[in-house]
Amino acid sequence: MNKVPVLVTGGAGYIGSHAVLALEDAGWPVAVIDDLSNGSREAVPPDVPFYEGNIADRALVERILGEQRTQAIMHFAGSIVVPESVEHPLKYYANNTLASHALISAAVAAGVKHILFSSTAATYGAPERVPIDEDDPKIPINPYGASKLMTERMLEDAAAAHPFNYGALRYFNVAGADPEGRAGQRGKGATHLIKIACEAAVGKRGHIAVYGTDYPTRDGTCIRDYIHVSDLAEAHVAALGWLVEHPAENLVMNCGYGKGLSVLEVLDAVDKANGSPLERIMEGRRAGDPPELVAGNARLTSTLGWRPKFADIDIIVGDALRWERKLLERMAPAAS
Ligand code: UDP
């Protein structure tokens, strides 16, 4: 396969940095653009060309695409927090939809051949059935999901009119960290369940809040399909290879294991990994949360031949917790 030069937007962020590692491990030439609003410079390996800036900066993006002879873009840069999107919807339409418009425009002008987009299960809204298939109705219930769905639509229309193909990977709940300890979730102000629970486990927080115990689920808490970030990164490399080999076709697929866990089940796994129980405080529902999201992943497994390596909540939580301890050690003054 022709391993073309890839630009990773948001490559200093959580999922993007794991994708950079997976691309490098598989021998693809990689460069990164990230404005470091949430990402960290240290997350990008030193041998990877790094550009600090925003993807909406058309002049910068065009310069990078030329310098790097970019033929493919993996597009992760964006805002990702559901409740924040409810409070600040225009931020989400700016950072996700408008910025993607600028990036796609620059890519079309530069003749980029493949764009792989980081989309989300939030495009489905509150689905009528689970597992969710890609063709099921997409009726987002929060601005985050809407902002991503608009970008998918832009890509679909632009790919029909211009000579590039695209993939949209709809992630379910991404968690864990590189099993070799090379990367993990940094970023301050975490909002995602497993990250927050691991922060509580290492003592950065006093307790963990459970948002909503009256959902129509087996234990009243929300059900999500948690996927290990390194399995997701592998899915990106496989999807990019597929786009290169099928230049006349596009790819839209769910990324998840097809198995749902409740908030309480996840917290049980964290307690087990930690060896002692976290204090749980039951609170009301959080804005914008659908009760249950589980991926139908037949396309992912059949089209890409992708097989997960870490499809076990104990592995996900174990890797996340190890990473959190590592972050804590780095913060702590060296022991004498
Ligand atoms: N959640 C929780 N406590 C937290 C963070 C999240 O109970 O401190 C719940 C949240 O309400 C949702 C699930 O955990 O039901 C997953 O939320 P997360 O923010 O991790 O991902 P999302 O599904 O919103 O993308």
mmCIF file of C-alpha atoms and ligand atoms in Angstrom:
data_model
loop_
_atom_site.group_PDB
_atom_site.id
_atom_site.type_symbol
_atom_site.label_atom_id
_atom_site.label_comp_id
_atom_site.label_asym_id
_atom_site.label_seq_id
_atom_site.Cartn_x
_atom_site.Cartn_y
_atom_site.Cartn_z
ATOM 1 C CA MET A 1 0.000 0.000 0.000
ATOM 2 C CA ASN A 2 1.076 3.544 -0.747
ATOM 3 C CA LYS A 3 1.650 5.109 2.677
ATOM 4 C CA VAL A 4 1.020 8.725 1.744
ATOM 5 C CA PRO A 5 2.037 11.721 3.909
ATOM 6 C CA VAL A 6 -0.623 12.372 6.570
ATOM 7 C CA LEU A 7 -1.418 15.576 8.446
ATOM 8 C CA VAL A 8 -3.044 14.921 11.819
ATOM 9 C CA THR A 9 -5.092 17.850 13.130
ATOM 10 C CA GLY A 10 -5.376 17.819 16.891
ATOM 11 C CA GLY A 11 -2.418 15.439 16.990
ATOM 12 C CA ALA A 12 -1.320 16.790 20.390
ATOM 13 C CA GLY A 13 -4.671 15.841 21.909
ATOM 14 C CA TYR A 14 -5.844 12.617 23.473
ATOM 15 C CA ILE A 15 -7.079 10.536 20.545
ATOM 16 C CA GLY A 16 -4.945 12.354 17.968
ATOM 17 C CA SER A 17 -1.703 11.584 19.820
ATOM 18 C CA HIS A 18 -2.544 7.876 19.898
ATOM 19 C CA ALA A 19 -3.326 8.004 16.173
ATOM 20 C CA VAL A 20 0.082 9.609 15.542
ATOM 21 C CA LEU A 21 1.770 6.731 17.381
ATOM 22 C CA ALA A 22 -0.271 4.139 15.478
ATOM 23 C CA LEU A 23 0.550 5.798 12.134
ATOM 24 C CA GLU A 24 4.257 5.972 12.967
ATOM 25 C CA ASP A 25 4.261 2.373 14.203
ATOM 26 C CA ALA A 26 2.713 1.364 10.852
ATOM 27 C CA GLY A 27 5.244 3.385 8.832
ATOM 28 C CA TRP A 28 3.147 6.309 7.584
ATOM 29 C CA PRO A 29 4.848 9.735 7.266
ATOM 30 C CA VAL A 30 3.087 12.037 9.758
ATOM 31 C CA ALA A 31 2.929 15.744 10.615
ATOM 32 C CA VAL A 32 0.781 17.448 13.249
ATOM 33 C CA ILE A 33 -1.097 20.722 13.552
ATOM 34 C CA ASP A 34 -2.523 21.608 16.961
ATOM 35 C CA ASP A 35 -3.294 24.961 18.578
ATOM 36 C CA LEU A 36 -2.499 23.484 22.029
ATOM 37 C CA SER A 37 -5.791 24.829 23.402
ATOM 38 C CA ASN A 38 -6.297 21.410 24.916
ATOM 39 C CA GLY A 39 -3.419 19.350 23.574
ATOM 40 C CA SER A 40 0.116 19.189 24.881
ATOM 41 C CA ARG A 41 3.336 19.649 22.904
ATOM 42 C CA GLU A 42 4.932 16.750 24.805
ATOM 43 C CA ALA A 43 2.256 14.421 23.427
ATOM 44 C CA VAL A 44 3.800 14.660 19.945
ATOM 45 C CA PRO A 45 6.917 12.528 19.386
ATOM 46 C CA PRO A 46 9.981 14.727 18.785
ATOM 47 C CA ASP A 47 10.604 13.321 15.286
ATOM 48 C CA VAL A 48 7.138 14.372 14.042
ATOM 49 C CA PRO A 49 6.970 17.803 12.335
ATOM 50 C CA PHE A 50 4.776 19.963 14.561
ATOM 51 C CA TYR A 51 2.936 23.166 13.645
ATOM 52 C CA GLU A 52 1.328 25.191 16.405
ATOM 53 C CA GLY A 53 -1.765 26.889 15.051
ATOM 54 C CA ASN A 54 -5.445 26.679 14.342
ATOM 55 C CA ILE A 55 -6.952 24.710 11.483
ATOM 56 C CA ALA A 56 -9.118 27.720 10.652
ATOM 57 C CA ASP A 57 -5.921 29.623 9.726
ATOM 58 C CA ARG A 58 -6.162 29.020 6.004
ATOM 59 C CA ALA A 59 -2.744 30.462 5.140
ATOM 60 C CA LEU A 60 -1.010 28.296 7.731
ATOM 61 C CA VAL A 61 -2.849 25.129 6.693
ATOM 62 C CA GLU A 62 -2.054 25.701 3.011
ATOM 63 C CA ARG A 63 1.607 26.232 3.870
ATOM 64 C CA ILE A 64 1.711 22.981 5.860
ATOM 65 C CA LEU A 65 -0.052 20.985 3.149
ATOM 66 C CA GLY A 66 2.529 22.243 0.651
ATOM 67 C CA GLU A 67 5.579 21.767 2.884
ATOM 68 C CA GLN A 68 4.562 18.283 3.947
ATOM 69 C CA ARG A 69 3.214 17.249 0.526
ATOM 70 C CA THR A 70 0.163 16.099 2.459
ATOM 71 C CA GLN A 71 -2.115 13.681 0.662
ATOM 72 C CA ALA A 72 -4.282 12.621 3.573
ATOM 73 C CA ILE A 73 -5.686 14.378 6.611
ATOM 74 C CA MET A 74 -6.808 12.786 9.837
ATOM 75 C CA HIS A 75 -8.984 15.443 11.393
ATOM 76 C CA PHE A 76 -9.291 15.290 15.198
ATOM 77 C CA ALA A 77 -9.085 18.977 16.162
ATOM 78 C CA GLY A 78 -12.278 20.213 17.783
ATOM 79 C CA SER A 79 -14.273 20.588 20.973
ATOM 80 C CA ILE A 80 -15.684 17.428 22.503
ATOM 81 C CA VAL A 81 -17.581 18.034 25.741
ATOM 82 C CA VAL A 82 -21.332 17.436 25.521
ATOM 83 C CA PRO A 83 -22.503 19.591 28.481
ATOM 84 C CA GLU A 84 -20.204 22.443 27.464
ATOM 85 C CA SER A 85 -21.751 22.329 23.994
ATOM 86 C CA VAL A 86 -25.183 22.821 25.545
ATOM 87 C CA GLU A 87 -23.919 25.877 27.423
ATOM 88 C CA HIS A 88 -21.771 27.314 24.608
ATOM 89 C CA PRO A 89 -23.271 26.072 21.346
ATOM 90 C CA LEU A 90 -21.675 28.745 19.177
ATOM 91 C CA LYS A 91 -18.221 27.701 20.367
ATOM 92 C CA TYR A 92 -19.009 24.212 19.067
ATOM 93 C CA TYR A 93 -20.299 25.395 15.704
ATOM 94 C CA ALA A 94 -17.161 27.567 15.381
ATOM 95 C CA ASN A 95 -14.551 25.036 16.543
ATOM 96 C CA ASN A 96 -16.124 21.998 14.938
ATOM 97 C CA THR A 97 -18.213 23.048 11.953
ATOM 98 C CA LEU A 98 -16.691 26.334 10.772
ATOM 99 C CA ALA A 99 -13.103 25.294 11.429
ATOM 100 C CA SER A 100 -13.733 22.052 9.522
ATOM 101 C CA HIS A 101 -15.125 24.071 6.634
ATOM 102 C CA ALA A 102 -11.872 26.046 6.521
ATOM 103 C CA LEU A 103 -9.772 22.881 6.705
ATOM 104 C CA ILE A 104 -11.754 21.077 3.992
ATOM 105 C CA SER A 105 -11.557 24.164 1.758
ATOM 106 C CA ALA A 106 -7.773 24.312 2.161
ATOM 107 C CA ALA A 107 -7.545 20.568 1.536
ATOM 108 C CA VAL A 108 -9.583 20.799 -1.667
ATOM 109 C CA ALA A 109 -7.484 23.737 -2.894
ATOM 110 C CA ALA A 110 -4.276 21.793 -2.199
ATOM 111 C CA GLY A 111 -5.509 18.581 -3.850
ATOM 112 C CA VAL A 112 -5.524 16.430 -0.687
ATOM 113 C CA LYS A 113 -6.861 13.009 -1.674
ATOM 114 C CA HIS A 114 -8.248 11.546 1.558
ATOM 115 C CA ILE A 115 -9.853 13.014 4.685
ATOM 116 C CA LEU A 116 -10.610 10.865 7.716
ATOM 117 C CA PHE A 117 -12.869 12.656 10.163
ATOM 118 C CA SER A 118 -13.313 12.150 13.858
ATOM 119 C CA SER A 119 -17.080 11.938 14.295
ATOM 120 C CA THR A 120 -19.211 10.754 17.157
ATOM 121 C CA ALA A 121 -22.068 8.590 18.346
ATOM 122 C CA ALA A 122 -23.642 11.872 19.474
ATOM 123 C CA THR A 123 -24.734 12.303 15.838
ATOM 124 C CA TYR A 124 -27.461 9.701 16.555
ATOM 125 C CA GLY A 125 -29.031 11.591 19.457
ATOM 126 C CA ALA A 126 -31.122 9.340 21.689
ATOM 127 C CA PRO A 127 -31.452 6.253 19.464
ATOM 128 C CA GLU A 128 -34.645 4.225 19.361
ATOM 129 C CA ARG A 129 -32.698 0.969 19.406
ATOM 130 C CA VAL A 130 -29.276 -0.329 20.287
ATOM 131 C CA PRO A 131 -26.891 -1.463 18.953
ATOM 132 C CA ILE A 132 -27.000 1.487 16.554
ATOM 133 C CA ASP A 133 -26.376 0.922 12.852
ATOM 134 C CA GLU A 134 -24.746 3.600 10.740
ATOM 135 C CA ASP A 135 -27.917 4.098 8.691
ATOM 136 C CA ASP A 136 -30.140 4.632 11.726
ATOM 137 C CA PRO A 137 -31.684 8.114 12.146
ATOM 138 C CA LYS A 138 -29.287 10.873 13.087
ATOM 139 C CA ILE A 139 -31.125 13.359 15.277
ATOM 140 C CA PRO A 140 -28.536 14.887 17.609
ATOM 141 C CA ILE A 141 -29.820 16.044 20.997
ATOM 142 C CA ASN A 142 -26.919 18.378 21.741
ATOM 143 C CA PRO A 143 -24.897 20.965 19.802
ATOM 144 C CA TYR A 144 -21.781 18.772 19.940
ATOM 145 C CA GLY A 145 -23.490 16.029 17.946
ATOM 146 C CA ALA A 146 -25.083 18.537 15.585
ATOM 147 C CA SER A 147 -21.770 20.303 14.934
ATOM 148 C CA LYS A 148 -20.124 16.995 14.000
ATOM 149 C CA LEU A 149 -23.037 15.804 11.861
ATOM 150 C CA MET A 150 -22.855 19.040 9.867
ATOM 151 C CA THR A 151 -19.200 18.347 9.158
ATOM 152 C CA GLU A 152 -20.012 14.836 7.980
ATOM 153 C CA ARG A 153 -22.546 16.316 5.591
ATOM 154 C CA MET A 154 -20.035 18.891 4.335
ATOM 155 C CA LEU A 155 -17.547 16.106 3.662
ATOM 156 C CA GLU A 156 -20.141 14.031 1.837
ATOM 157 C CA ASP A 157 -21.134 16.904 -0.433
ATOM 158 C CA ALA A 158 -17.573 18.134 -0.978
ATOM 159 C CA ALA A 159 -16.282 14.619 -1.745
ATOM 160 C CA ALA A 160 -19.024 14.267 -4.375
ATOM 161 C CA ALA A 161 -17.917 17.489 -6.047
ATOM 162 C CA HIS A 162 -14.118 17.348 -5.645
ATOM 163 C CA PRO A 163 -11.470 14.676 -6.211
ATOM 164 C CA PHE A 164 -11.066 13.297 -2.680
ATOM 165 C CA ASN A 165 -12.702 10.568 -0.656
ATOM 166 C CA TYR A 166 -13.550 10.680 3.025
ATOM 167 C CA GLY A 167 -14.170 8.559 6.043
ATOM 168 C CA ALA A 168 -16.190 9.487 9.120
ATOM 169 C CA LEU A 169 -15.547 7.376 12.196
ATOM 170 C CA ARG A 170 -18.301 7.716 14.764
ATOM 171 C CA TYR A 171 -16.670 7.081 18.098
ATOM 172 C CA PHE A 172 -18.547 5.764 21.051
ATOM 173 C CA ASN A 173 -16.836 6.339 24.435
ATOM 174 C CA VAL A 174 -13.083 6.457 24.122
ATOM 175 C CA ALA A 175 -10.974 5.675 27.181
ATOM 176 C CA GLY A 176 -7.737 4.088 28.343
ATOM 177 C CA ALA A 177 -4.164 4.927 27.385
ATOM 178 C CA ASP A 178 -1.338 3.553 25.266
ATOM 179 C CA PRO A 179 -0.494 0.157 26.866
ATOM 180 C CA GLU A 180 3.221 0.994 26.525
ATOM 181 C CA GLY A 181 2.697 4.200 28.522
ATOM 182 C CA ARG A 182 3.762 6.488 25.643
ATOM 183 C CA ALA A 183 0.515 8.516 25.625
ATOM 184 C CA GLY A 184 -2.684 9.043 27.517
ATOM 185 C CA GLN A 185 -5.303 11.616 28.324
ATOM 186 C CA ARG A 186 -3.887 14.877 29.661
ATOM 187 C CA GLY A 187 -5.849 18.083 29.556
ATOM 188 C CA LYS A 188 -7.185 19.913 32.552
ATOM 189 C CA GLY A 189 -10.857 20.074 33.434
ATOM 190 C CA ALA A 190 -11.616 16.453 32.506
ATOM 191 C CA THR A 191 -15.290 15.622 32.077
ATOM 192 C CA HIS A 192 -15.229 12.031 30.870
ATOM 193 C CA LEU A 193 -16.194 9.306 33.283
ATOM 194 C CA ILE A 194 -13.144 7.017 33.273
ATOM 195 C CA LYS A 195 -10.669 9.901 33.327
ATOM 196 C CA ILE A 196 -12.482 11.526 36.249
ATOM 197 C CA ALA A 197 -12.742 8.244 38.124
ATOM 198 C CA CYS A 198 -8.994 7.645 37.668
ATOM 199 C CA GLU A 199 -8.263 11.160 38.895
ATOM 200 C CA ALA A 200 -10.336 10.357 41.973
ATOM 201 C CA ALA A 201 -8.511 7.035 42.388
ATOM 202 C CA VAL A 202 -5.104 8.755 42.538
ATOM 203 C CA GLY A 203 -6.408 11.396 44.935
ATOM 204 C CA LYS A 204 -6.738 14.358 42.565
ATOM 205 C CA ARG A 205 -10.461 14.460 43.388
ATOM 206 C CA GLY A 206 -12.332 13.609 46.535
ATOM 207 C CA HIS A 207 -15.226 11.696 45.005
ATOM 208 C CA ILE A 208 -17.007 10.772 41.811
ATOM 209 C CA ALA A 209 -20.459 12.089 40.905
ATOM 210 C CA VAL A 210 -22.924 9.762 39.197
ATOM 211 C CA TYR A 211 -25.111 11.840 36.918
ATOM 212 C CA GLY A 212 -28.575 10.358 36.883
ATOM 213 C CA THR A 213 -29.836 7.174 38.512
ATOM 214 C CA ASP A 214 -33.354 7.198 37.051
ATOM 215 C CA TYR A 215 -32.644 6.271 33.429
ATOM 216 C CA PRO A 216 -34.576 3.362 31.909
ATOM 217 C CA THR A 217 -31.528 1.054 32.086
ATOM 218 C CA ARG A 218 -30.645 -2.054 34.126
ATOM 219 C CA ASP A 219 -29.344 -0.073 37.112
ATOM 220 C CA GLY A 220 -30.753 3.398 36.350
ATOM 221 C CA THR A 221 -27.439 4.865 35.156
ATOM 222 C CA CYS A 222 -26.478 5.624 31.549
ATOM 223 C CA ILE A 223 -25.064 2.879 29.375
ATOM 224 C CA ARG A 224 -22.133 3.522 27.039
ATOM 225 C CA ASP A 225 -19.876 1.469 24.778
ATOM 226 C CA TYR A 226 -16.309 2.125 25.978
ATOM 227 C CA ILE A 227 -13.528 1.557 23.424
ATOM 228 C CA HIS A 228 -9.805 1.486 24.209
ATOM 229 C CA VAL A 229 -8.062 4.459 22.588
ATOM 230 C CA SER A 230 -5.351 2.234 21.080
ATOM 231 C CA ASP A 231 -7.942 0.008 19.392
ATOM 232 C CA LEU A 232 -9.544 3.177 18.044
ATOM 233 C CA ALA A 233 -6.176 4.439 16.776
ATOM 234 C CA GLU A 234 -5.671 1.124 14.961
ATOM 235 C CA ALA A 235 -9.108 1.530 13.383
ATOM 236 C CA HIS A 236 -7.945 4.905 12.021
ATOM 237 C CA VAL A 237 -4.857 3.436 10.416
ATOM 238 C CA ALA A 238 -6.952 0.644 8.877
ATOM 239 C CA ALA A 239 -9.568 3.154 7.662
ATOM 240 C CA LEU A 240 -6.926 5.368 6.083
ATOM 241 C CA GLY A 241 -5.427 2.379 4.283
ATOM 242 C CA TRP A 242 -8.903 1.517 3.006
ATOM 243 C CA LEU A 243 -9.456 5.062 1.720
ATOM 244 C CA VAL A 244 -6.138 4.977 -0.128
ATOM 245 C CA GLU A 245 -7.041 1.638 -1.709
ATOM 246 C CA HIS A 246 -10.641 2.620 -2.574
ATOM 247 C CA PRO A 247 -10.251 6.171 -3.935
ATOM 248 C CA ALA A 248 -13.758 6.222 -5.431
ATOM 249 C CA GLU A 249 -15.522 5.205 -2.209
ATOM 250 C CA ASN A 250 -16.249 6.741 1.164
ATOM 251 C CA LEU A 251 -16.428 5.141 4.571
ATOM 252 C CA VAL A 252 -18.800 5.923 7.438
ATOM 253 C CA MET A 253 -18.571 3.641 10.421
ATOM 254 C CA ASN A 254 -19.211 3.238 14.088
ATOM 255 C CA CYS A 255 -16.242 2.587 16.341
ATOM 256 C CA GLY A 256 -17.143 0.635 19.442
ATOM 257 C CA TYR A 257 -17.124 -2.900 20.772
ATOM 258 C CA GLY A 258 -20.884 -3.453 20.543
ATOM 259 C CA LYS A 259 -21.140 -3.913 24.309
ATOM 260 C CA GLY A 260 -22.672 -1.471 26.777
ATOM 261 C CA LEU A 261 -21.651 -0.837 30.374
ATOM 262 C CA SER A 262 -23.482 1.290 32.920
ATOM 263 C CA VAL A 263 -21.815 4.095 34.859
ATOM 264 C CA LEU A 264 -21.929 1.933 37.993
ATOM 265 C CA GLU A 265 -20.358 -1.037 36.198
ATOM 266 C CA VAL A 266 -17.517 1.190 35.027
ATOM 267 C CA LEU A 267 -17.012 2.503 38.549
ATOM 268 C CA ASP A 268 -16.924 -1.083 39.866
ATOM 269 C CA ALA A 269 -14.069 -1.774 37.428
ATOM 270 C CA VAL A 270 -12.218 1.315 38.647
ATOM 271 C CA ASP A 271 -12.691 0.235 42.273
ATOM 272 C CA LYS A 272 -11.323 -3.196 41.392
ATOM 273 C CA ALA A 273 -8.270 -1.789 39.574
ATOM 274 C CA ASN A 274 -7.652 0.680 42.370
ATOM 275 C CA GLY A 275 -8.058 -1.872 45.149
ATOM 276 C CA SER A 276 -10.375 0.361 47.187
ATOM 277 C CA PRO A 277 -13.799 1.915 46.544
ATOM 278 C CA LEU A 278 -14.206 5.506 45.411
ATOM 279 C CA GLU A 279 -16.772 7.647 47.146
ATOM 280 C CA ARG A 280 -19.784 7.880 44.809
ATOM 281 C CA ILE A 281 -22.236 10.751 45.075
ATOM 282 C CA MET A 282 -25.543 10.253 43.297
ATOM 283 C CA GLU A 283 -26.609 13.403 41.474
ATOM 284 C CA GLY A 284 -29.268 14.456 38.971
ATOM 285 C CA ARG A 285 -29.076 13.948 35.221
ATOM 286 C CA ARG A 286 -26.537 15.909 33.207
ATOM 287 C CA ALA A 287 -27.826 18.004 30.288
ATOM 288 C CA GLY A 288 -27.655 16.365 26.871
ATOM 289 C CA ASP A 289 -27.025 12.757 28.007
ATOM 290 C CA PRO A 290 -28.917 10.017 26.120
ATOM 291 C CA PRO A 291 -29.705 6.918 28.241
ATOM 292 C CA GLU A 292 -27.952 4.291 26.119
ATOM 293 C CA LEU A 293 -25.400 4.295 23.297
ATOM 294 C CA VAL A 294 -23.994 1.013 21.977
ATOM 295 C CA ALA A 295 -22.271 0.610 18.612
ATOM 296 C CA GLY A 296 -23.277 -1.807 15.931
ATOM 297 C CA ASN A 297 -19.739 -2.529 14.678
ATOM 298 C CA ALA A 298 -20.318 -4.971 11.815
ATOM 299 C CA ARG A 299 -18.978 -2.503 9.244
ATOM 300 C CA LEU A 300 -15.827 -1.879 11.208
ATOM 301 C CA THR A 301 -15.056 -5.555 11.571
ATOM 302 C CA SER A 302 -16.171 -6.699 8.116
ATOM 303 C CA THR A 303 -14.959 -3.803 5.925
ATOM 304 C CA LEU A 304 -11.665 -3.114 7.653
ATOM 305 C CA GLY A 305 -11.014 -6.527 9.151
ATOM 306 C CA TRP A 306 -10.343 -4.653 12.397
ATOM 307 C CA ARG A 307 -10.095 -6.795 15.512
ATOM 308 C CA PRO A 308 -9.842 -5.155 18.911
ATOM 309 C CA LYS A 309 -6.923 -6.074 21.137
ATOM 310 C CA PHE A 310 -8.126 -4.482 24.362
ATOM 311 C CA ALA A 311 -11.899 -5.093 24.451
ATOM 312 C CA ASP A 312 -12.139 -5.491 28.195
ATOM 313 C CA ILE A 313 -13.134 -2.811 30.689
ATOM 314 C CA ASP A 314 -10.488 -4.064 33.134
ATOM 315 C CA ILE A 315 -7.757 -3.461 30.519
ATOM 316 C CA ILE A 316 -9.169 -0.031 29.618
ATOM 317 C CA VAL A 317 -9.409 1.071 33.226
ATOM 318 C CA GLY A 318 -6.047 -0.508 34.119
ATOM 319 C CA ASP A 319 -4.244 1.415 31.341
ATOM 320 C CA ALA A 320 -6.087 4.647 32.231
ATOM 321 C CA LEU A 321 -5.167 4.296 35.890
ATOM 322 C CA ARG A 322 -1.524 3.519 35.158
ATOM 323 C CA TRP A 323 -1.340 6.643 33.010
ATOM 324 C CA GLU A 324 -2.989 8.745 35.710
ATOM 325 C CA ARG A 325 -0.433 7.535 38.259
ATOM 326 C CA LYS A 326 2.343 8.415 35.837
ATOM 327 C CA LEU A 327 0.962 11.954 35.442
ATOM 328 C CA LEU A 328 0.823 12.266 39.206
ATOM 329 C CA GLU A 329 4.448 11.127 39.599
ATOM 330 C CA ARG A 330 5.540 13.734 37.060
ATOM 331 C CA MET A 331 3.754 16.454 38.994
ATOM 332 C CA ALA A 332 5.185 15.381 42.337
ATOM 333 C CA PRO A 333 8.617 16.699 43.354
ATOM 334 C CA ALA A 334 11.312 14.037 42.999
ATOM 335 C CA ALA A 335 11.625 11.932 46.148
ATOM 336 C CA SER A 336 14.933 12.365 47.908
HETATM 337 N N1 UDP B 1 -20.712 10.564 34.055
HETATM 338 C C1 UDP B 1 -20.890 10.518 35.427
HETATM 339 N N2 UDP B 1 -20.005 11.195 36.224
HETATM 340 C C2 UDP B 1 -18.965 11.903 35.713
HETATM 341 C C3 UDP B 1 -18.769 11.934 34.314
HETATM 342 C C4 UDP B 1 -19.674 11.242 33.506
HETATM 343 O O1 UDP B 1 -21.831 9.905 35.927
HETATM 344 O O2 UDP B 1 -18.206 12.518 36.496
HETATM 345 C C5 UDP B 1 -21.643 9.829 33.195
HETATM 346 C C6 UDP B 1 -22.320 10.697 32.153
HETATM 347 O O3 UDP B 1 -23.475 11.310 32.684
HETATM 348 C C7 UDP B 1 -22.642 9.665 31.073
HETATM 349 C C8 UDP B 1 -21.487 8.675 31.177
HETATM 350 O O4 UDP B 1 -20.905 8.875 32.477
HETATM 351 O O5 UDP B 1 -23.822 8.998 31.409
HETATM 352 C C9 UDP B 1 -20.416 8.903 30.121
HETATM 353 O O6 UDP B 1 -20.090 10.278 30.126
HETATM 354 P P1 UDP B 1 -18.799 10.847 29.473
HETATM 355 O O7 UDP B 1 -18.744 12.319 29.787
HETATM 356 O O8 UDP B 1 -17.630 10.027 29.886
HETATM 357 O O9 UDP B 1 -18.981 10.609 27.907
HETATM 358 P P2 UDP B 1 -20.190 11.026 26.913
HETATM 359 O O10 UDP B 1 -21.046 9.787 26.816
HETATM 360 O O11 UDP B 1 -20.901 12.202 27.472
HETATM 361 O O12 UDP B 1 -19.479 11.334 25.641
#
